Amino acid sequence: MKEKVKVRDRILNVATDLFYHQGFNQTGINQIIAEADIAIGSLYNHFPSKNDLLLAYLRKQEEEWFEGLEKFTQGISHPREKILKFIDYRIAQQQPDFYGCPFIKIIAEIGTQDQQVQQLVEGHKNRQRMLLQGLFQQLDYDGPVDKKLLADNFFLMVEGATVNATISRNIKALEGVKKFIRKMIS
């Protein structure tokens, strides 16, 4: 039983790297099998289809994203500081090996016709949005914009700035969003 977990993890790790760096459509089952150094039967024992492997990849990405955010914000209790750390987390992700948000990339590549993929991607983004709405609701804020509207627009600004940072390979847009939100919630 322990060996099966190792094989499954190896398959998922290889697929994660390939899907993220070269794309889902550009990654073939034979390449995954070769790079994971497994037999074809082992792949299909763990993942009945390439789509099942994609769904596992997206679930893994979501789990790692939120675990990373939790570690990044550990010890911070004030909602204002957590909001600012949210954008710092997105800035910290902008490493040389960052090729963009895996969720945005998958939807851009395969579209929204696969309902399970669409639900996972949409669920991941909604989970971020809900987290931010909760933080904004906790703020002692008496500004001109409703807290929910401010949270939703902050989320959209961060998403757009992340795409911009991926394309331009610099974090200026993310830093600009941080300056803006800092002013709004001070």
Coordinates of N, CA and C in Angstrom, one line a residue:
M1 N 0.8 -1.2 0.0 CA 0.0 0.0 0.0 C 0.9 1.3 0.0
K2 N 2.0 1.2 0.8 CA 2.8 2.4 0.8 C 3.5 2.7 -0.5
E3 N 3.8 1.7 -1.3 CA 4.4 1.9 -2.6 C 3.4 2.6 -3.5
K4 N 2.1 2.2 -3.5 CA 1.1 2.9 -4.3 C 1.1 4.4 -4.1
V5 N 1.1 4.8 -2.8 CA 1.1 6.2 -2.5 C 2.3 6.9 -3.1
K6 N 3.5 6.2 -3.0 CA 4.7 6.8 -3.6 C 4.5 6.9 -5.1
V7 N 4.0 5.9 -5.8 CA 3.8 6.0 -7.2 C 2.8 7.1 -7.6
R8 N 1.7 7.1 -6.9 CA 0.7 8.2 -7.1 C 1.3 9.6 -7.0
D9 N 2.1 9.8 -5.9 CA 2.7 11.1 -5.7 C 3.7 11.4 -6.8
R10 N 4.5 10.4 -7.2 CA 5.5 10.6 -8.3 C 4.8 11.0 -9.6
I11 N 3.7 10.3 -9.9 CA 2.9 10.6 -11.1 C 2.4 12.1 -11.0
L12 N 1.8 12.4 -9.8 CA 1.2 13.7 -9.7 C 2.3 14.8 -9.7
N13 N 3.4 14.6 -9.1 CA 4.5 15.6 -9.1 C 5.0 15.8 -10.5
V14 N 5.2 14.8 -11.3 CA 5.6 14.9 -12.7 C 4.6 15.7 -13.5
A15 N 3.3 15.2 -13.3 CA 2.3 15.9 -14.1 C 2.1 17.4 -13.7
T16 N 2.3 17.7 -12.4 CA 2.2 19.1 -11.9 C 3.3 19.9 -12.6
D17 N 4.5 19.4 -12.6 CA 5.6 20.2 -13.3 C 5.3 20.3 -14.8
L18 N 4.9 19.3 -15.4 CA 4.7 19.4 -16.9 C 3.5 20.2 -17.2
F19 N 2.3 20.0 -16.5 CA 1.1 20.8 -16.8 C 1.4 22.3 -16.6
Y20 N 2.2 22.6 -15.5 CA 2.4 24.0 -15.2 C 3.4 24.7 -16.2
H21 N 4.5 24.0 -16.5 CA 5.5 24.6 -17.4 C 5.2 24.5 -18.9
Q22 N 4.6 23.4 -19.3 CA 4.4 23.3 -20.8 C 3.0 23.3 -21.2
G23 N 2.1 23.1 -20.2 CA 0.6 23.2 -20.5 C 0.0 21.8 -20.5
F24 N -1.3 21.8 -20.3 CA -2.0 20.5 -20.2 C -2.1 19.8 -21.6
N25 N -2.4 20.6 -22.6 CA -2.6 20.1 -24.0 C -1.2 19.6 -24.6
Q26 N -0.2 20.3 -24.2 CA 1.2 19.9 -24.7 C 1.8 18.8 -24.0
T27 N 1.2 18.3 -22.9 CA 1.8 17.2 -22.1 C 1.0 15.9 -22.5
G28 N 1.8 15.0 -22.9 CA 1.2 13.7 -23.3 C 1.3 12.7 -22.2
I29 N 0.4 11.7 -22.2 CA 0.5 10.6 -21.2 C 1.8 9.9 -21.3
N30 N 2.3 9.7 -22.5 CA 3.6 8.9 -22.6 C 4.8 9.7 -22.0
Q31 N 4.7 11.0 -22.1 CA 5.8 11.8 -21.4 C 5.7 11.7 -19.9
I32 N 4.5 11.7 -19.4 CA 4.3 11.6 -17.9 C 4.8 10.2 -17.5
I33 N 4.4 9.2 -18.2 CA 4.9 7.8 -17.9 C 6.4 7.7 -17.9
A34 N 7.0 8.3 -18.9 CA 8.5 8.2 -19.0 C 9.2 9.0 -17.9
E35 N 8.7 10.2 -17.7 CA 9.4 11.0 -16.6 C 9.1 10.6 -15.2
A36 N 7.9 9.9 -15.0 CA 7.7 9.4 -13.7 C 8.3 8.0 -13.5
D37 N 8.8 7.4 -14.6 CA 9.5 6.1 -14.6 C 8.5 5.0 -14.1
I38 N 7.4 5.0 -14.7 CA 6.4 4.0 -14.3 C 5.8 3.2 -15.5
A39 N 5.1 2.2 -15.3 CA 4.4 1.5 -16.3 C 3.1 2.1 -16.6
I40 N 2.6 2.0 -17.8 CA 1.3 2.6 -18.2 C 0.2 2.1 -17.3
G41 N 0.2 0.9 -16.9 CA -0.8 0.4 -16.0 C -0.8 1.1 -14.6
S42 N 0.4 1.5 -14.1 CA 0.5 2.2 -12.9 C -0.2 3.6 -13.0
L43 N -0.1 4.2 -14.1 CA -0.7 5.5 -14.3 C -2.2 5.3 -14.2
Y44 N -2.8 4.4 -15.0 CA -4.2 4.2 -15.1 C -4.8 3.6 -13.8
N45 N -4.0 2.9 -13.0 CA -4.5 2.4 -11.7 C -4.8 3.6 -10.7
H46 N -4.0 4.7 -10.9 CA -4.1 5.8 -10.0 C -5.0 6.9 -10.6
F47 N -4.9 7.1 -11.9 CA -5.7 8.1 -12.6 C -6.3 7.5 -13.8
P48 N -7.6 7.2 -13.8 CA -8.2 6.5 -15.0 C -8.1 7.3 -16.3
S49 N -7.9 8.6 -16.2 CA -7.8 9.4 -17.4 C -6.9 10.6 -17.2
K50 N -6.5 11.2 -18.3 CA -5.7 12.4 -18.2 C -6.4 13.5 -17.5
N51 N -7.7 13.5 -17.7 CA -8.6 14.5 -17.0 C -8.6 14.3 -15.5
D52 N -8.6 13.1 -15.1 CA -8.6 12.8 -13.7 C -7.3 13.3 -13.1
L53 N -6.2 13.2 -13.8 CA -4.9 13.7 -13.4 C -4.9 15.2 -13.3
L54 N -5.6 15.8 -14.3 CA -5.7 17.3 -14.3 C -6.5 17.7 -13.0
L55 N -7.6 17.1 -12.7 CA -8.3 17.4 -11.5 C -7.5 17.3 -10.2
A56 N -6.7 16.2 -10.1 CA -5.9 16.0 -9.0 C -4.8 17.1 -8.9
Y57 N -4.3 17.5 -10.1 CA -3.3 18.6 -10.1 C -3.9 19.9 -9.6
L58 N -5.1 20.2 -10.0 CA -5.8 21.5 -9.6 C -6.1 21.4 -8.1
R59 N -6.5 20.3 -7.6 CA -6.7 20.1 -6.1 C -5.4 20.3 -5.3
K60 N -4.4 19.8 -5.9 CA -3.0 19.9 -5.2 C -2.6 21.4 -5.2
Q61 N -2.8 22.0 -6.4 CA -2.4 23.4 -6.5 C -3.2 24.3 -5.5
E62 N -4.5 24.0 -5.3 CA -5.3 24.8 -4.4 C -4.8 24.5 -2.9
E63 N -4.6 23.3 -2.6 CA -4.1 23.0 -1.2 C -2.8 23.7 -0.9
E64 N -1.9 23.6 -1.9 CA -0.6 24.2 -1.7 C -0.7 25.7 -1.6
W65 N -1.6 26.3 -2.4 CA -1.7 27.8 -2.4 C -2.2 28.3 -1.1
F66 N -3.2 27.6 -0.5 CA -3.8 28.1 0.7 C -2.9 27.7 1.9
E67 N -2.2 26.6 1.9 CA -1.2 26.3 2.9 C -0.1 27.3 2.9
G68 N 0.4 27.7 1.7 CA 1.4 28.7 1.6 C 1.0 30.0 2.1
L69 N -0.2 30.4 1.8 CA -0.8 31.7 2.4 C -0.8 31.6 3.9
E70 N -1.3 30.5 4.4 CA -1.4 30.4 5.9 C 0.0 30.5 6.5
K71 N 1.0 29.8 6.0 CA 2.3 29.9 6.5 C 2.9 31.4 6.4
F72 N 2.6 32.0 5.3 CA 3.0 33.3 5.0 C 2.5 34.4 6.0
T73 N 1.2 34.1 6.5 CA 0.5 35.1 7.3 C 0.5 34.6 8.8
Q74 N 1.2 33.5 9.1 CA 1.3 33.0 10.4 C 1.7 34.1 11.4
G75 N 1.0 34.1 12.5 CA 1.3 35.1 13.6 C 0.7 36.5 13.4
I76 N 0.0 36.7 12.3 CA -0.6 38.0 12.0 C -2.1 37.8 12.4
S77 N -2.6 38.7 13.2 CA -4.0 38.6 13.6 C -4.8 39.8 13.1
H78 N -4.2 40.9 12.9 CA -5.0 42.1 12.5 C -5.4 42.0 11.1
P79 N -6.7 42.2 10.8 CA -7.2 42.0 9.4 C -6.5 42.9 8.4
R80 N -6.2 44.1 8.8 CA -5.5 45.1 7.9 C -4.1 44.5 7.4
E81 N -3.4 44.0 8.4 CA -2.1 43.4 8.1 C -2.2 42.1 7.3
K82 N -3.3 41.3 7.5 CA -3.5 40.1 6.7 C -3.8 40.5 5.3
I83 N -4.6 41.5 5.1 CA -4.9 42.0 3.7 C -3.6 42.4 3.0
L84 N -2.8 43.2 3.7 CA -1.5 43.6 3.1 C -0.6 42.4 2.8
K85 N -0.6 41.4 3.7 CA 0.2 40.2 3.6 C -0.3 39.4 2.4
F86 N -1.6 39.4 2.1 CA -2.2 38.7 1.0 C -1.5 39.2 -0.3
I87 N -1.3 40.4 -0.4 CA -0.7 40.9 -1.6 C 0.8 40.7 -1.6
D88 N 1.4 40.7 -0.4 CA 2.8 40.4 -0.3 C 3.1 38.9 -0.7
Y89 N 2.1 38.0 -0.4 CA 2.2 36.6 -0.8 C 2.2 36.5 -2.3
R90 N 1.3 37.3 -2.9 CA 1.3 37.2 -4.4 C 2.6 37.8 -5.0
I91 N 3.2 38.8 -4.3 CA 4.4 39.4 -4.8 C 5.5 38.3 -4.6
A92 N 5.5 37.7 -3.4 CA 6.6 36.6 -3.2 C 6.5 35.5 -4.2
Q93 N 5.4 35.2 -4.7 CA 5.2 34.1 -5.7 C 5.9 34.5 -7.0
Q94 N 6.2 35.7 -7.3 CA 6.8 36.2 -8.5 C 8.3 35.9 -8.6
Q95 N 8.6 34.7 -8.6 CA 10.0 34.2 -8.7 C 10.3 33.9 -10.2
P96 N 11.6 33.7 -10.5 CA 11.9 33.4 -11.9 C 11.1 32.2 -12.5
D97 N 10.8 31.2 -11.6 CA 10.1 30.1 -12.1 C 8.6 30.2 -12.0
F98 N 8.1 31.4 -11.8 CA 6.6 31.6 -11.8 C 6.2 31.9 -13.2
Y99 N 5.3 31.1 -13.7 CA 4.7 31.2 -15.0 C 3.3 31.6 -15.1
G100 N 2.8 32.1 -14.0 CA 1.4 32.6 -13.9 C 0.6 31.6 -13.0
C101 N -0.6 32.1 -12.7 CA -1.5 31.4 -11.9 C -1.9 30.1 -12.6
P102 N -1.7 28.9 -12.0 CA -2.1 27.7 -12.7 C -3.5 27.6 -13.0
F103 N -4.4 28.2 -12.2 CA -5.8 28.1 -12.5 C -6.2 29.0 -13.7
I104 N -5.7 30.1 -13.8 CA -5.9 31.0 -14.9 C -5.4 30.3 -16.2
K105 N -4.2 29.8 -16.1 CA -3.6 29.1 -17.2 C -4.4 28.0 -17.8
I106 N -4.9 27.2 -16.9 CA -5.7 26.0 -17.3 C -7.0 26.5 -18.0
I107 N -7.7 27.4 -17.4 CA -8.9 27.9 -18.1 C -8.6 28.6 -19.4
A108 N -7.5 29.3 -19.5 CA -7.1 29.9 -20.7 C -6.8 28.9 -21.8
E109 N -6.2 27.8 -21.3 CA -5.8 26.7 -22.3 C -7.0 25.8 -22.7
I110 N -7.8 25.4 -21.8 CA -8.8 24.4 -22.2 C -10.2 25.0 -22.2
G111 N -10.4 26.2 -21.8 CA -11.7 26.8 -21.8 C -12.6 26.4 -20.6
T112 N -13.8 26.7 -20.7 CA -14.7 26.4 -19.6 C -15.7 25.2 -19.9
Q113 N -15.5 24.5 -21.0 CA -16.4 23.5 -21.4 C -16.4 22.3 -20.4
D114 N -15.3 22.0 -19.7 CA -15.2 20.9 -18.8 C -15.7 21.4 -17.5
Q115 N -16.9 21.0 -17.1 CA -17.6 21.5 -15.9 C -16.8 21.2 -14.6
Q116 N -16.2 20.1 -14.5 CA -15.4 19.8 -13.3 C -14.2 20.8 -13.1
V117 N -13.5 21.0 -14.2 CA -12.4 21.9 -14.2 C -12.9 23.3 -13.9
Q118 N -13.9 23.7 -14.6 CA -14.5 25.0 -14.3 C -14.9 25.2 -12.9
Q119 N -15.5 24.2 -12.3 CA -15.9 24.3 -10.9 C -14.7 24.4 -9.9
L120 N -13.7 23.6 -10.2 CA -12.5 23.7 -9.4 C -11.8 25.1 -9.4
V121 N -11.7 25.6 -10.6 CA -11.0 26.9 -10.8 C -11.9 28.0 -10.2
E122 N -13.1 28.0 -10.5 CA -14.0 29.0 -10.0 C -14.1 28.9 -8.4
G123 N -14.1 27.7 -7.9 CA -14.1 27.5 -6.5 C -12.9 28.0 -5.8
H124 N -11.7 27.8 -6.4 CA -10.5 28.3 -5.9 C -10.5 29.9 -5.8
K125 N -10.9 30.5 -6.9 CA -11.0 31.9 -6.9 C -12.0 32.5 -5.9
N126 N -13.2 31.8 -5.8 CA -14.2 32.2 -4.9 C -13.7 32.1 -3.5
R127 N -12.9 31.0 -3.2 CA -12.4 30.8 -1.9 C -11.5 32.0 -1.5
Q128 N -10.7 32.5 -2.4 CA -9.8 33.7 -2.2 C -10.7 34.9 -1.9
R129 N -11.7 35.1 -2.8 CA -12.6 36.2 -2.6 C -13.3 36.2 -1.3
M130 N -13.8 35.1 -0.8 CA -14.5 35.0 0.4 C -13.5 35.2 1.6
L131 N -12.3 34.8 1.5 CA -11.3 35.0 2.5 C -11.1 36.5 2.7
L132 N -11.0 37.2 1.5 CA -10.8 38.7 1.6 C -12.0 39.4 2.1
Q133 N -13.2 38.9 1.7 CA -14.4 39.6 2.1 C -14.5 39.5 3.7
G134 N -14.1 38.3 4.2 CA -14.1 38.2 5.7 C -13.1 39.1 6.3
L135 N -11.9 39.3 5.8 CA -11.0 40.2 6.3 C -11.4 41.6 6.3
F136 N -12.0 42.0 5.2 CA -12.5 43.4 5.0 C -13.6 43.7 6.0
Q137 N -14.5 42.7 6.2 CA -15.6 42.9 7.1 C -15.1 43.1 8.6
Q138 N -13.9 42.6 8.9 CA -13.4 42.7 10.2 C -12.7 44.1 10.4
L139 N -12.5 44.8 9.4 CA -11.8 46.1 9.4 C -12.6 47.2 10.2
D140 N -11.9 48.0 10.9 CA -12.5 49.2 11.4 C -12.3 50.2 10.3
Y141 N -13.2 50.3 9.4 CA -13.2 51.0 8.2 C -14.4 51.8 8.0
D142 N -14.3 53.1 7.7 CA -15.5 53.9 7.6 C -15.3 54.7 6.3
G143 N -14.8 54.1 5.2 CA -14.5 54.8 4.0 C -15.7 54.9 3.1
P144 N -15.5 55.5 1.9 CA -16.6 55.8 1.0 C -17.2 54.6 0.3
V145 N -16.5 53.5 0.3 CA -16.8 52.3 -0.4 C -17.3 51.2 0.5
D146 N -18.3 50.5 0.2 CA -18.8 49.3 1.0 C -17.7 48.3 1.1
K147 N -17.5 47.7 2.3 CA -16.5 46.7 2.5 C -16.5 45.5 1.5
K148 N -17.6 45.0 1.2 CA -17.7 43.9 0.3 C -17.3 44.3 -1.1
L149 N -17.7 45.5 -1.5 CA -17.3 46.0 -2.8 C -15.8 46.3 -2.9
L150 N -15.3 46.8 -1.8 CA -13.9 47.1 -1.7 C -13.1 45.7 -1.8
A151 N -13.5 44.7 -1.0 CA -12.9 43.4 -1.0 C -12.9 42.8 -2.4
D152 N -14.1 42.8 -3.1 CA -14.2 42.3 -4.4 C -13.3 43.0 -5.4
N153 N -13.2 44.3 -5.3 CA -12.4 45.0 -6.3 C -10.9 44.9 -6.0
F154 N -10.6 44.7 -4.7 CA -9.2 44.4 -4.3 C -8.8 43.1 -4.9
F155 N -9.6 42.1 -4.8 CA -9.4 40.8 -5.4 C -9.1 40.9 -6.9
L156 N -10.0 41.6 -7.6 CA -9.9 41.7 -9.0 C -8.6 42.5 -9.4
M157 N -8.2 43.5 -8.6 CA -7.0 44.2 -8.9 C -5.8 43.3 -8.7
V158 N -5.8 42.5 -7.6 CA -4.7 41.6 -7.4 C -4.6 40.6 -8.5
E159 N -5.7 40.1 -9.0 CA -5.7 39.1 -10.1 C -5.1 39.7 -11.3
G160 N -5.6 40.9 -11.7 CA -5.1 41.6 -12.8 C -3.6 41.9 -12.7
A161 N -3.2 42.4 -11.5 CA -1.8 42.7 -11.3 C -0.9 41.5 -11.4
T162 N -1.5 40.3 -10.9 CA -0.7 39.1 -11.0 C -0.5 38.7 -12.5
V163 N -1.5 38.8 -13.3 CA -1.4 38.5 -14.7 C -0.4 39.5 -15.4
N164 N -0.5 40.8 -15.0 CA 0.5 41.8 -15.5 C 1.9 41.5 -15.1
A165 N 2.1 41.1 -13.9 CA 3.4 40.7 -13.4 C 4.0 39.5 -14.1
T166 N 3.1 38.6 -14.4 CA 3.5 37.4 -15.2 C 4.0 37.8 -16.6
I167 N 3.3 38.7 -17.2 CA 3.6 39.1 -18.6 C 4.8 40.0 -18.6
S168 N 4.9 41.0 -17.7 CA 5.9 42.0 -17.7 C 7.2 41.5 -17.0
R169 N 7.0 40.5 -16.2 CA 8.1 39.9 -15.4 C 8.6 41.0 -14.3
N170 N 7.7 41.8 -13.9 CA 8.0 42.7 -12.8 C 6.8 42.9 -11.9
I171 N 7.0 43.4 -10.7 CA 6.0 43.4 -9.7 C 5.4 44.8 -9.4
K172 N 5.7 45.7 -10.3 CA 5.2 47.1 -10.1 C 3.7 47.2 -10.0
A173 N 3.0 46.4 -10.8 CA 1.5 46.5 -10.7 C 1.0 46.0 -9.3
L174 N 1.6 44.9 -8.8 CA 1.3 44.4 -7.5 C 1.6 45.4 -6.4
E175 N 2.8 46.0 -6.6 CA 3.1 47.0 -5.6 C 2.2 48.2 -5.6
G176 N 1.7 48.6 -6.8 CA 0.8 49.7 -7.0 C -0.6 49.3 -6.3
V177 N -1.0 48.1 -6.4 CA -2.3 47.7 -5.8 C -2.1 47.8 -4.2
K178 N -0.9 47.4 -3.8 CA -0.6 47.4 -2.3 C -0.7 48.8 -1.8
K179 N -0.1 49.8 -2.5 CA -0.1 51.2 -2.1 C -1.5 51.7 -2.1
F180 N -2.3 51.3 -3.1 CA -3.7 51.8 -3.2 C -4.5 51.3 -2.0
I181 N -4.4 50.0 -1.8 CA -5.3 49.4 -0.7 C -4.8 49.9 0.7
R182 N -3.5 50.1 0.8 CA -3.0 50.6 2.1 C -3.6 52.0 2.4
K183 N -3.7 52.8 1.4 CA -4.3 54.1 1.5 C -5.8 54.0 1.8
M184 N -6.5 53.1 1.2 CA -7.9 52.9 1.3 C -8.3 52.4 2.8
I185 N -7.5 51.6 3.3 CA -7.8 51.0 4.6 C -7.1 51.5 5.8
S186 N -6.3 52.6 5.6 CA -5.6 53.2 6.7 C -6.5 53.9 7.6

